[in-house]
Short mmCIF file of C-alpha atoms in Angstrom, two decimals:
data_model
loop_
_atom_site.label_atom_id
_atom_site.label_comp_id
_atom_site.label_asym_id
_atom_site.label_seq_id
_atom_site.Cartn_x
_atom_site.Cartn_y
_atom_site.Cartn_z
CA UNK A 1 -13.68 -4.34 -16.14
CA UNK A 2 -15.85 -2.03 -14.10
CA UNK A 3 -14.09 0.83 -12.28
CA UNK A 4 -15.14 -0.51 -8.88
CA UNK A 5 -13.69 -3.94 -9.68
CA UNK A 6 -10.48 -2.36 -10.94
CA UNK A 7 -10.05 -0.33 -7.76
CA UNK A 8 -10.75 -3.47 -5.74
CA UNK A 9 -7.78 -5.24 -7.34
CA UNK A 10 -5.45 -2.32 -6.58
CA UNK A 11 -6.77 -2.22 -3.01
CA UNK A 12 -6.11 -5.94 -2.58
CA UNK A 13 -2.56 -5.53 -3.85
CA UNK A 14 -1.97 -3.05 -1.03
CA UNK A 15 -3.97 -4.71 1.75
CA UNK A 16 -3.15 -8.37 1.18
CA UNK A 17 0.51 -8.47 0.20
CA UNK A 18 1.16 -10.96 3.00
CA UNK A 19 -0.49 -13.72 0.92
CA UNK A 20 2.37 -13.67 -1.60
CA UNK A 21 4.40 -16.84 -1.10
CA UNK A 22 7.29 -15.52 -3.19
CA UNK A 23 8.74 -12.04 -3.12
CA UNK A 24 11.98 -10.34 -4.02
CA UNK A 25 13.15 -8.71 -0.81
CA UNK A 26 16.31 -6.96 -2.00
CA UNK A 27 18.37 -6.34 -5.13
CA UNK A 28 22.02 -5.35 -4.70
CA UNK A 29 23.90 -4.54 -7.90
CA UNK A 30 27.60 -4.19 -7.14
CA UNK A 31 28.92 -4.25 -10.70
CA UNK A 32 26.82 -4.84 -13.80
CA UNK A 33 27.13 -3.06 -17.15
CA UNK A 34 28.23 0.21 -15.61
CA UNK A 35 25.87 0.10 -12.60
CA UNK A 36 27.65 0.02 -9.27
CA UNK A 37 26.51 0.05 -5.64
CA UNK A 38 22.78 0.24 -6.37
CA UNK A 39 20.33 -1.20 -3.82
CA UNK A 40 16.62 -1.62 -4.52
CA UNK A 41 13.99 -2.81 -2.04
CA UNK A 42 11.10 -3.98 -4.24
CA UNK A 43 7.43 -3.89 -3.26
CA UNK A 44 5.88 -7.27 -2.35
CA UNK A 45 4.00 -7.68 -5.63
CA UNK A 46 4.48 -5.02 -8.35
CA UNK A 47 7.61 -2.89 -8.57
CA UNK A 48 7.92 -0.34 -11.37
CA UNK A 49 11.24 1.19 -12.46
CA UNK A 50 10.81 4.65 -13.99
CA UNK A 51 13.27 7.20 -15.30
CA UNK A 52 14.61 8.90 -18.38
CA UNK A 53 16.35 7.01 -21.17
CA UNK A 54 19.79 5.92 -20.04
CA UNK A 55 18.88 5.88 -16.34
CA UNK A 56 19.44 2.12 -16.15
CA UNK A 57 15.95 0.60 -16.11
CA UNK A 58 16.67 -2.11 -18.69
CA UNK A 59 20.04 -2.89 -17.16
CA UNK A 60 18.43 -3.40 -13.74
CA UNK A 61 15.85 -5.76 -15.29
CA UNK A 62 18.68 -7.63 -17.04
CA UNK A 63 20.70 -7.82 -13.81
CA UNK A 64 17.77 -9.31 -11.88
CA UNK A 65 17.03 -11.82 -14.64
CA UNK A 66 20.62 -12.98 -14.96
CA UNK A 67 21.05 -13.22 -11.20
CA UNK A 68 17.91 -15.33 -10.81
CA UNK A 69 18.87 -17.61 -13.71
CA UNK A 70 22.49 -17.99 -12.64
CA UNK A 71 24.01 -16.12 -15.58
CA UNK A 72 25.91 -13.63 -13.44
CA UNK A 73 27.91 -14.07 -10.25
CA UNK A 74 26.37 -13.34 -6.86
CA UNK A 75 29.31 -10.99 -6.19
CA UNK A 76 28.20 -8.82 -9.11
CA UNK A 77 24.45 -8.98 -8.54
CA UNK A 78 22.74 -10.35 -5.43
CA UNK A 79 18.97 -10.88 -5.42
CA UNK A 80 17.34 -12.01 -2.16
CA UNK A 81 14.13 -13.98 -2.65
CA UNK A 82 11.84 -15.11 0.17
CA UNK A 83 9.84 -18.29 -0.37
CA UNK A 84 7.17 -19.35 2.08
CA UNK A 85 5.61 -22.36 0.38
CA UNK A 86 8.13 -23.55 -2.19
CA UNK A 87 11.43 -25.35 -2.05
CA UNK A 88 14.38 -23.08 -2.94
CA UNK A 89 15.12 -23.08 -6.63
CA UNK A 90 11.59 -23.96 -7.70
CA UNK A 91 10.52 -20.42 -8.62
CA UNK A 92 9.77 -19.91 -12.32
CA UNK A 93 11.40 -16.73 -13.65
CA UNK A 94 10.27 -15.18 -16.94
CA UNK A 95 11.42 -12.16 -18.92
CA UNK A 96 8.75 -10.58 -21.15
CA UNK A 97 10.04 -7.96 -23.58
CA UNK A 98 7.14 -7.11 -25.84
CA UNK A 99 8.94 -4.15 -27.42
CA UNK A 100 11.54 -6.51 -28.83
CA UNK A 101 9.59 -9.73 -29.37
CA UNK A 102 6.62 -8.21 -31.20
CA UNK A 103 8.78 -6.80 -34.00
CA UNK A 104 10.94 -9.92 -34.24
CA UNK A 105 8.05 -12.40 -34.23
CA UNK A 106 5.85 -10.52 -36.68
CA UNK A 107 8.77 -10.01 -39.05
CA UNK A 108 9.56 -13.71 -38.88
CA UNK A 109 6.01 -14.84 -39.60
CA UNK A 110 5.78 -12.43 -42.54
CA UNK A 111 8.77 -14.12 -44.20
CA UNK A 112 6.99 -17.50 -44.30
CA UNK A 113 5.30 -18.11 -47.64
CA UNK A 114 2.87 -20.80 -46.52
CA UNK A 115 2.08 -20.35 -42.81
CA UNK A 116 -0.47 -23.16 -42.72
CA UNK A 117 1.91 -25.82 -44.09
CA UNK A 118 5.25 -24.66 -42.72
CA UNK A 119 4.28 -23.37 -39.28
CA UNK A 120 0.77 -24.33 -38.18
CA UNK A 121 0.57 -27.85 -39.57
CA UNK A 122 0.11 -30.26 -36.67
CA UNK A 123 -0.30 -27.50 -34.06
CA UNK A 124 -3.61 -27.63 -32.18
CA UNK A 125 -4.95 -24.13 -31.56
CA UNK A 126 -6.26 -22.84 -28.26
CA UNK A 127 -9.75 -21.49 -28.90
CA UNK A 128 -10.30 -18.68 -26.42
CA UNK A 129 -13.17 -19.18 -23.99
CA UNK A 130 -15.87 -16.57 -23.56
CA UNK A 131 -14.08 -15.24 -20.45
CA UNK A 132 -10.73 -15.05 -22.27
CA UNK A 133 -12.42 -13.41 -25.25
CA UNK A 134 -13.92 -10.80 -22.93
CA UNK A 135 -10.45 -10.06 -21.57
CA UNK A 136 -8.82 -9.43 -24.94
CA UNK A 137 -11.82 -7.46 -26.18
CA UNK A 138 -11.56 -5.27 -23.07
CA UNK A 139 -7.82 -4.77 -23.54
CA UNK A 140 -8.05 -3.91 -27.23
CA UNK A 141 -11.43 -2.11 -27.22
CA UNK A 142 -12.44 -4.64 -29.87
CA UNK A 143 -15.38 -6.90 -30.60
CA UNK A 144 -13.75 -10.18 -31.62
CA UNK A 145 -16.18 -13.06 -32.08
CA UNK A 146 -13.39 -15.67 -31.97
CA UNK A 147 -9.63 -15.85 -31.33
CA UNK A 148 -7.40 -18.87 -31.98
CA UNK A 149 -3.91 -18.99 -30.46
CA UNK A 150 -1.21 -21.32 -31.83
CA UNK A 151 1.97 -21.98 -29.84
CA UNK A 152 4.77 -22.59 -32.33
CA UNK A 153 8.54 -22.95 -32.01
CA UNK A 154 10.13 -21.40 -35.08
CA UNK A 155 13.63 -21.04 -33.61
CA UNK A 156 13.87 -17.27 -33.95
CA UNK A 157 17.26 -15.78 -33.17
CA UNK A 158 17.11 -13.27 -30.32
CA UNK A 159 19.58 -10.55 -29.39
CA UNK A 160 18.92 -8.37 -26.35
CA UNK A 161 20.39 -7.09 -23.11
CA UNK A 162 18.64 -9.76 -21.08
CA UNK A 163 18.85 -12.86 -23.29
CA UNK A 164 22.18 -14.50 -24.03
CA UNK A 165 23.18 -12.84 -27.29
CA UNK A 166 22.93 -14.87 -30.47
CA UNK A 167 20.88 -17.68 -28.91
CA UNK A 168 17.68 -19.03 -30.42
CA UNK A 169 14.43 -18.34 -28.57
CA UNK A 170 13.63 -21.29 -26.32
CA UNK A 171 10.04 -20.21 -25.69
CA UNK A 172 6.96 -21.01 -27.71
CA UNK A 173 5.85 -18.14 -29.90
CA UNK A 174 2.17 -17.21 -30.31
CA UNK A 175 0.47 -16.93 -33.68
CA UNK A 176 -3.09 -15.60 -33.62
CA UNK A 177 -6.08 -15.84 -35.91
CA UNK A 178 -9.04 -13.58 -35.10
CA UNK A 179 -12.59 -13.05 -36.33
CA UNK A 180 -14.72 -9.98 -35.91
CA UNK A 181 -17.19 -7.74 -37.71
CA UNK A 182 -17.48 -10.25 -40.55
CA UNK A 183 -13.74 -10.41 -41.26
CA UNK A 184 -10.85 -12.76 -40.45
CA UNK A 185 -7.15 -11.96 -40.15
CA UNK A 186 -3.98 -13.23 -38.48
CA UNK A 187 -0.68 -12.13 -36.95
CA UNK A 188 0.87 -11.24 -40.31
CA UNK A 189 -1.93 -8.77 -41.03
CA UNK A 190 -2.17 -7.19 -37.58
CA UNK A 191 -0.80 -3.84 -36.58
CA UNK A 192 2.00 -3.86 -34.01
CA UNK A 193 -0.31 -2.63 -31.24
CA UNK A 194 -2.87 -5.37 -31.78
CA UNK A 195 -0.26 -8.13 -31.81
CA UNK A 196 1.55 -6.58 -28.81
CA UNK A 197 -1.58 -6.75 -26.65
CA UNK A 198 -2.34 -10.33 -27.67
CA UNK A 199 1.31 -11.30 -27.06
CA UNK A 200 1.37 -9.72 -23.58
CA UNK A 201 -1.98 -11.28 -22.67
CA UNK A 202 -0.72 -14.68 -23.83
CA UNK A 203 2.70 -14.39 -22.15
CA UNK A 204 1.22 -13.32 -18.80
CA UNK A 205 -1.49 -15.98 -18.98
CA UNK A 206 1.11 -18.75 -19.30
CA UNK A 207 2.78 -17.90 -16.02
CA UNK A 208 2.44 -20.30 -13.10
CA UNK A 209 1.11 -19.02 -9.79
CA UNK A 210 3.91 -17.64 -7.64
CA UNK A 211 6.18 -16.87 -10.61
CA UNK A 212 8.57 -13.95 -10.87
CA UNK A 213 7.89 -11.91 -14.01
CA UNK A 214 10.29 -9.29 -15.36
CA UNK A 215 8.52 -7.00 -17.80
CA UNK A 216 10.17 -4.51 -20.17
CA UNK A 217 8.20 -1.39 -21.19
CA UNK A 218 4.81 -3.03 -21.81
CA UNK A 219 3.43 0.25 -23.16
CA UNK A 220 5.36 -0.07 -26.43
CA UNK A 221 3.00 0.08 -29.46
CA UNK A 222 -0.04 0.63 -27.20
CA UNK A 223 -2.39 3.63 -27.32
CA UNK A 224 -2.97 5.56 -24.10
CA UNK A 225 -6.39 3.97 -23.47
CA UNK A 226 -4.99 0.49 -24.07
CA UNK A 227 -2.08 1.26 -21.72
CA UNK A 228 -4.61 2.06 -18.99
CA UNK A 229 -6.43 -1.20 -19.62
CA UNK A 230 -3.25 -3.25 -19.73
CA UNK A 231 -2.18 -1.71 -16.40
CA UNK A 232 -5.51 -2.80 -14.91
CA UNK A 233 -5.05 -6.29 -16.35
CA UNK A 234 -1.59 -6.48 -14.79
CA UNK A 235 -3.05 -5.66 -11.37
CA UNK A 236 -5.71 -8.34 -11.82
CA UNK A 237 -3.40 -11.12 -12.99
CA UNK A 238 -0.76 -10.18 -10.41
CA UNK A 239 -3.29 -10.66 -7.64
CA UNK A 240 -5.06 -13.70 -9.10
CA UNK A 241 -1.80 -15.59 -9.70
CA UNK A 242 0.20 -14.01 -6.85
CA UNK A 243 2.89 -12.99 -9.33
CA UNK A 244 5.93 -10.98 -8.31
CA UNK A 245 6.37 -8.41 -11.09
CA UNK A 246 9.30 -6.06 -11.68
CA UNK A 247 8.83 -3.87 -14.72
CA UNK A 248 10.25 -0.80 -16.44
CA UNK A 249 8.10 1.89 -18.00
CA UNK A 250 7.84 5.45 -19.26
CA UNK A 251 4.05 5.28 -19.05
CA UNK A 252 1.90 7.18 -16.56
CA UNK A 253 -1.02 4.68 -16.64
CA UNK A 254 1.23 1.88 -15.37
CA UNK A 255 2.05 3.78 -12.18
CA UNK A 256 -1.05 5.96 -11.73
CA UNK A 257 -2.94 3.66 -9.36
CA UNK A 258 0.00 1.99 -7.63
CA UNK A 259 1.13 3.02 -4.14
CA UNK A 260 4.30 5.06 -3.86
CA UNK A 261 6.25 2.11 -2.45
CA UNK A 262 5.80 0.31 -5.80
CA UNK A 263 7.50 3.04 -7.85
CA UNK A 264 11.32 3.16 -7.99
CA UNK A 265 12.69 6.26 -9.79
CA UNK A 266 16.13 5.83 -11.35
CA UNK A 267 18.51 8.65 -12.23
CA UNK A 268 21.62 8.55 -14.36
CA UNK A 269 24.55 9.26 -12.05
CA UNK A 270 27.92 9.53 -13.73
CA UNK A 271 28.37 6.23 -15.55
CA UNK A 272 25.92 4.41 -13.30
CA UNK A 273 22.44 4.74 -11.83
CA UNK A 274 20.97 5.96 -8.56
CA UNK A 275 17.55 6.03 -6.92
CA UNK A 276 15.95 9.46 -6.81
CA UNK A 277 14.61 10.30 -3.37
CA UNK A 278 11.42 11.84 -4.64
CA UNK A 279 7.71 11.54 -3.93
CA UNK A 280 5.32 9.99 -6.41
CA UNK A 281 4.21 13.28 -7.92
CA UNK A 282 7.79 14.34 -8.60
CA UNK A 283 8.35 10.90 -10.15
CA UNK A 284 5.38 11.36 -12.45
CA UNK A 285 6.69 14.71 -13.61
CA UNK A 286 10.09 13.17 -14.36
CA UNK A 287 8.61 10.82 -16.94
CA UNK A 288 6.72 13.68 -18.55
CA UNK A 289 3.26 12.45 -17.60
CA UNK A 290 0.34 14.81 -16.96
CA UNK A 291 -0.75 15.54 -13.40
CA UNK A 292 -4.23 16.96 -13.12
CA UNK A 293 -4.14 18.05 -9.50
CA UNK A 294 -7.67 18.66 -8.24
CA UNK A 295 -7.58 18.61 -4.45
CA UNK A 296 -5.19 19.47 -1.61
CA UNK A 297 -6.15 17.96 1.74
CA UNK A 298 -4.58 19.84 4.64
CA UNK A 299 -4.04 17.87 7.86
CA UNK A 300 -2.89 18.85 11.30
CA UNK A 301 0.21 16.69 11.70
CA UNK A 302 2.50 14.19 10.05
CA UNK A 303 0.67 11.08 11.32
CA UNK A 304 -2.64 12.39 9.98
CA UNK A 305 -0.90 12.89 6.62
CA UNK A 306 0.27 9.27 6.69
CA UNK A 307 -3.21 7.96 7.58
CA UNK A 308 -5.02 9.96 4.90
CA UNK A 309 -2.43 9.04 2.24
CA UNK A 310 -2.64 5.34 3.13
CA UNK A 311 -6.43 5.53 3.12
CA UNK A 312 -6.43 7.04 -0.35
CA UNK A 313 -3.99 4.41 -1.63
CA UNK A 314 -6.10 1.53 -0.30
CA UNK A 315 -9.66 2.73 -0.88
CA UNK A 316 -9.34 5.32 -3.66
CA UNK A 317 -6.23 4.41 -5.70
CA UNK A 318 -7.59 6.04 -8.86
CA UNK A 319 -7.17 9.55 -7.39
CA UNK A 320 -3.37 9.29 -7.28
CA UNK A 321 -2.00 12.31 -9.08
CA UNK A 322 -5.19 14.29 -8.47
CA UNK A 323 -5.02 14.57 -4.67
CA UNK A 324 -2.13 15.53 -2.44
CA UNK A 325 -2.02 15.62 1.35
CA UNK A 326 -0.04 18.26 3.21
CA UNK A 327 0.60 18.71 6.94
CA UNK A 328 0.60 22.29 8.18
CA UNK A 329 3.75 23.47 9.94
CA UNK A 330 3.81 25.52 13.09
CA UNK A 331 6.54 27.39 14.91
CA UNK A 332 9.34 26.74 15.54
CA UNK A 333 10.06 25.18 12.12
CA UNK A 334 9.63 21.42 12.13
CA UNK A 335 6.75 21.45 14.63
CA UNK A 336 3.35 20.65 13.19
CA UNK A 337 0.60 23.19 13.61
CA UNK A 338 -2.38 21.07 14.73
CA UNK A 339 -5.92 22.31 14.33
CA UNK A 340 -4.73 25.86 14.96
CA UNK A 341 -2.37 25.58 12.02
CA UNK A 342 -5.18 24.36 9.75
CA UNK A 343 -7.40 27.27 10.79
CA UNK A 344 -4.58 29.72 10.13
CA UNK A 345 -3.91 28.26 6.69
CA UNK A 346 -7.59 28.27 5.67
CA UNK A 347 -7.96 31.80 6.97
CA UNK A 348 -5.04 32.88 4.77
CA UNK A 349 -6.77 31.62 1.60
CA UNK A 350 -9.25 34.43 1.06
CA UNK A 351 -10.26 33.99 -2.56
CA UNK A 352 -11.03 30.34 -3.11
CA UNK A 353 -12.50 30.86 -6.58
CA UNK A 354 -9.14 32.06 -7.87
CA UNK A 355 -7.54 28.67 -7.13
CA UNK A 356 -7.51 26.04 -9.92
CA UNK A 357 -7.64 23.36 -7.18
CA UNK A 358 -9.93 22.64 -4.25
CA UNK A 359 -8.70 22.96 -0.67
CA UNK A 360 -9.98 20.54 1.95
CA UNK A 361 -9.12 19.82 5.58
CA UNK A 362 -8.94 16.62 7.65
CA UNK A 363 -8.90 16.76 11.45
CA UNK A 364 -8.53 14.15 14.17
CA UNK A 365 -12.01 13.69 15.63
CA UNK A 366 -10.65 14.49 19.10
CA UNK A 367 -10.02 18.03 17.77
CA UNK A 368 -13.64 18.52 16.71
CA UNK A 369 -14.47 20.80 19.62
CA UNK A 370 -11.44 22.98 18.84
CA UNK A 371 -12.62 23.79 15.32
CA UNK A 372 -15.36 26.34 14.76
CA UNK A 373 -17.17 24.87 11.76
CA UNK A 374 -19.74 27.68 11.86
CA UNK A 375 -17.07 30.24 10.99
CA UNK A 376 -17.84 31.32 7.42
CA UNK A 377 -14.12 31.27 6.55
CA UNK A 378 -14.00 27.58 7.51
CA UNK A 379 -17.39 26.54 6.11
CA UNK A 380 -16.43 27.38 2.54
CA UNK A 381 -13.90 24.52 2.57
CA UNK A 382 -14.59 20.79 2.46
CA UNK A 383 -13.54 19.02 5.66
CA UNK A 384 -13.66 15.57 7.23
CA UNK A 385 -12.84 14.05 10.61
CA UNK A 386 -10.65 11.01 11.19
CA UNK A 387 -13.09 9.10 13.42
CA UNK A 388 -11.62 8.35 16.83
CA UNK A 389 -12.34 9.42 20.39
CA UNK A 390 -8.60 9.68 21.09
CA UNK A 391 -5.57 11.07 19.26
CA UNK A 392 -4.53 8.65 16.52
CA UNK A 393 -0.99 8.54 17.96
CA UNK A 394 -2.49 6.99 21.11
CA UNK A 395 -4.59 4.56 19.06
CA UNK A 396 -1.50 3.38 17.14
CA UNK A 397 0.43 2.94 20.40
CA UNK A 398 -2.35 0.70 21.74
CA UNK A 399 -2.37 -1.32 18.51
CA UNK A 400 1.41 -1.82 18.74
CA UNK A 401 1.06 -2.93 22.35
CA UNK A 402 -1.63 -5.43 21.37
CA UNK A 403 0.34 -6.85 18.42
CA UNK A 404 3.88 -6.77 19.80
CA UNK A 405 4.49 -10.47 19.17
CA UNK A 406 3.46 -10.12 15.53
CA UNK A 407 5.87 -7.21 15.18
CA UNK A 408 8.62 -9.21 16.90
CA UNK A 409 8.47 -11.83 14.13
CA UNK A 410 9.41 -9.15 11.60
CA UNK A 411 11.39 -6.71 13.76
CA UNK A 412 12.94 -8.60 16.71
CA UNK A 413 14.34 -5.50 18.44
CA UNK A 414 11.21 -3.37 18.27
CA UNK A 415 9.29 -4.79 21.29
CA UNK A 416 12.19 -4.13 23.68
CA UNK A 417 12.57 -0.58 22.39
CA UNK A 418 8.80 -0.12 22.62
CA UNK A 419 8.89 -1.17 26.30
CA UNK A 420 11.73 1.27 26.96
CA UNK A 421 9.63 4.09 25.53
CA UNK A 422 6.68 3.37 27.85
CA UNK A 423 5.66 6.52 29.71
CA UNK A 424 6.77 8.85 26.93
CA UNK A 425 4.33 11.12 25.11
CA UNK A 426 2.12 9.16 22.73
CA UNK A 427 3.27 11.42 19.89
CA UNK A 428 6.85 10.15 20.32
CA UNK A 429 6.36 6.56 21.54
CA UNK A 430 6.43 4.66 18.22
CA UNK A 431 8.91 7.05 16.64
CA UNK A 432 11.35 6.53 19.52
CA UNK A 433 10.93 2.72 19.49
CA UNK A 434 11.42 2.57 15.71
CA UNK A 435 14.56 4.67 15.86
CA UNK A 436 16.00 2.54 18.67
CA UNK A 437 15.26 -0.69 16.79
CA UNK A 438 16.59 0.62 13.48
CA UNK A 439 13.18 0.08 11.84
CA UNK A 440 11.57 2.36 9.26
CA UNK A 441 8.81 4.29 11.05
CA UNK A 442 6.52 4.01 8.02
CA UNK A 443 6.78 0.19 8.18
CA UNK A 444 5.40 0.13 11.73
CA UNK A 445 2.74 2.68 10.86
CA UNK A 446 1.65 0.65 7.84
CA UNK A 447 1.05 -2.37 10.08
CA UNK A 448 -0.85 -0.20 12.57
CA UNK A 449 -2.97 1.22 9.77
CA UNK A 450 -3.89 -2.29 8.63
CA UNK A 451 -4.88 -3.31 12.17
CA UNK A 452 -6.89 -0.11 12.61
CA UNK A 453 -8.94 -0.68 9.44
CA UNK A 454 -9.56 -4.29 10.52
CA UNK A 455 -10.33 -3.75 14.21
CA UNK A 456 -12.29 -0.51 13.85
CA UNK A 457 -14.58 -1.31 10.89
CA UNK A 458 -17.20 1.30 11.81
CA UNK A 459 -14.59 4.07 11.93
CA UNK A 460 -13.09 2.84 8.67
CA UNK A 461 -16.46 2.83 6.91
CA UNK A 462 -17.31 6.28 8.29
CA UNK A 463 -14.04 7.69 6.96
CA UNK A 464 -14.58 5.94 3.61
CA UNK A 465 -18.03 7.46 3.20
CA UNK A 466 -16.85 10.92 4.24
CA UNK A 467 -13.81 10.71 1.96
CA UNK A 468 -15.98 9.58 -0.96
CA UNK A 469 -18.22 12.61 -0.49
CA UNK A 470 -15.22 14.94 -0.23
CA UNK A 471 -13.58 13.54 -3.39
CA UNK A 472 -16.83 13.72 -5.34
CA UNK A 473 -17.50 17.28 -4.21
CA UNK A 474 -13.99 18.49 -5.08
CA UNK A 475 -14.02 16.73 -8.45
CA UNK A 476 -11.07 14.45 -7.67
CA UNK A 477 -12.96 11.32 -8.72
CA UNK A 478 -13.93 12.75 -12.10
CA UNK A 479 -10.34 13.06 -13.39
#
């Protein structure tokens, strides 16, 4: 897949989550295998559980699976699922544990003396199409000329945290034959990584549109490059099939391009688990992944930080981990510094060449006249303007006013609180209404951001072009 196409899938996951007909809205684990009083609010499409060994990732996956399949009481584990276009109870739920299944299945097939007679006899193979062949070749960095997939039911005994212990596998099991570079081989002769990729590709491809998929550590057996490609494939198939995916991982590539809302960090707390209240970069460091920070974008206030971060997530998801956005603080503590604060910060950085990262600045366009871009101390830094003829706080207030009925459908109390706040400073209007309605401020801002990018396409495109130039100049797009 081309990089532009890959980024487009991640952007769609963020921009178009409303098209998902099925989503897990809340997971409440009251008592399950040592986990108590743990609440998780998943993202609409892909949710990734990260954390050290023993933090509870697999147990959370098991709890969700057993709750959705009726194997555990609702008092112990409650999972709220919203369905827009399906009758309750019609949602397919699948657990995919490649780390476990790959070893078990390959070991089983290797014990069979005559595969053709005892396993494959009477089974019609699926001959991969050219498009399917391109997918597996991309994932494995291979050049297969042909792949045949056989779905067999050998009755392999499975034991895991999520399956009922001691039961036989009820799913079909894939056996592959491949051709490439003048050779032919099958599952029994493959390395674990090769079979793991083919198994994951097959298992994900079988899922019906609108399914819930629980995925355990898909990076197992995969090289770093293949992990990156499998993460991209997950984003593609999640969007194409509108899957709801909850997965656990220790792998940086599986979270690198996802928005922060999709990543749930778990910590071991006593005998149970807890969610770490950390930002994405702290999460990445917890799993021991590399962060190659290239650019710091300094903004004048907290709303500008939100806008720039959302813009990067939607239009430039591949720079996650390489760009951070920081709002300057003024005096007294807690007050943002505005354009004056940005100038003061840039003025304090006197030896840019000594920094291993690039410093950039983003201003509201209404502050353009307040910033002296001819000052040599300012000119040495990259800078962009958030295009608007008014403060963005005022723009977001107008967007809320225009879309109040849409907000009411999701947050019934917000419109009344918004009306009460009329006449207040535009900097405080939405914050005050959100607090009064008991609504997360970032939720309202995310809706406003979506309306802004839709209703102000020229401003959006101008910011995209300027941001692209800034990221290319600072090296953030080059890794």
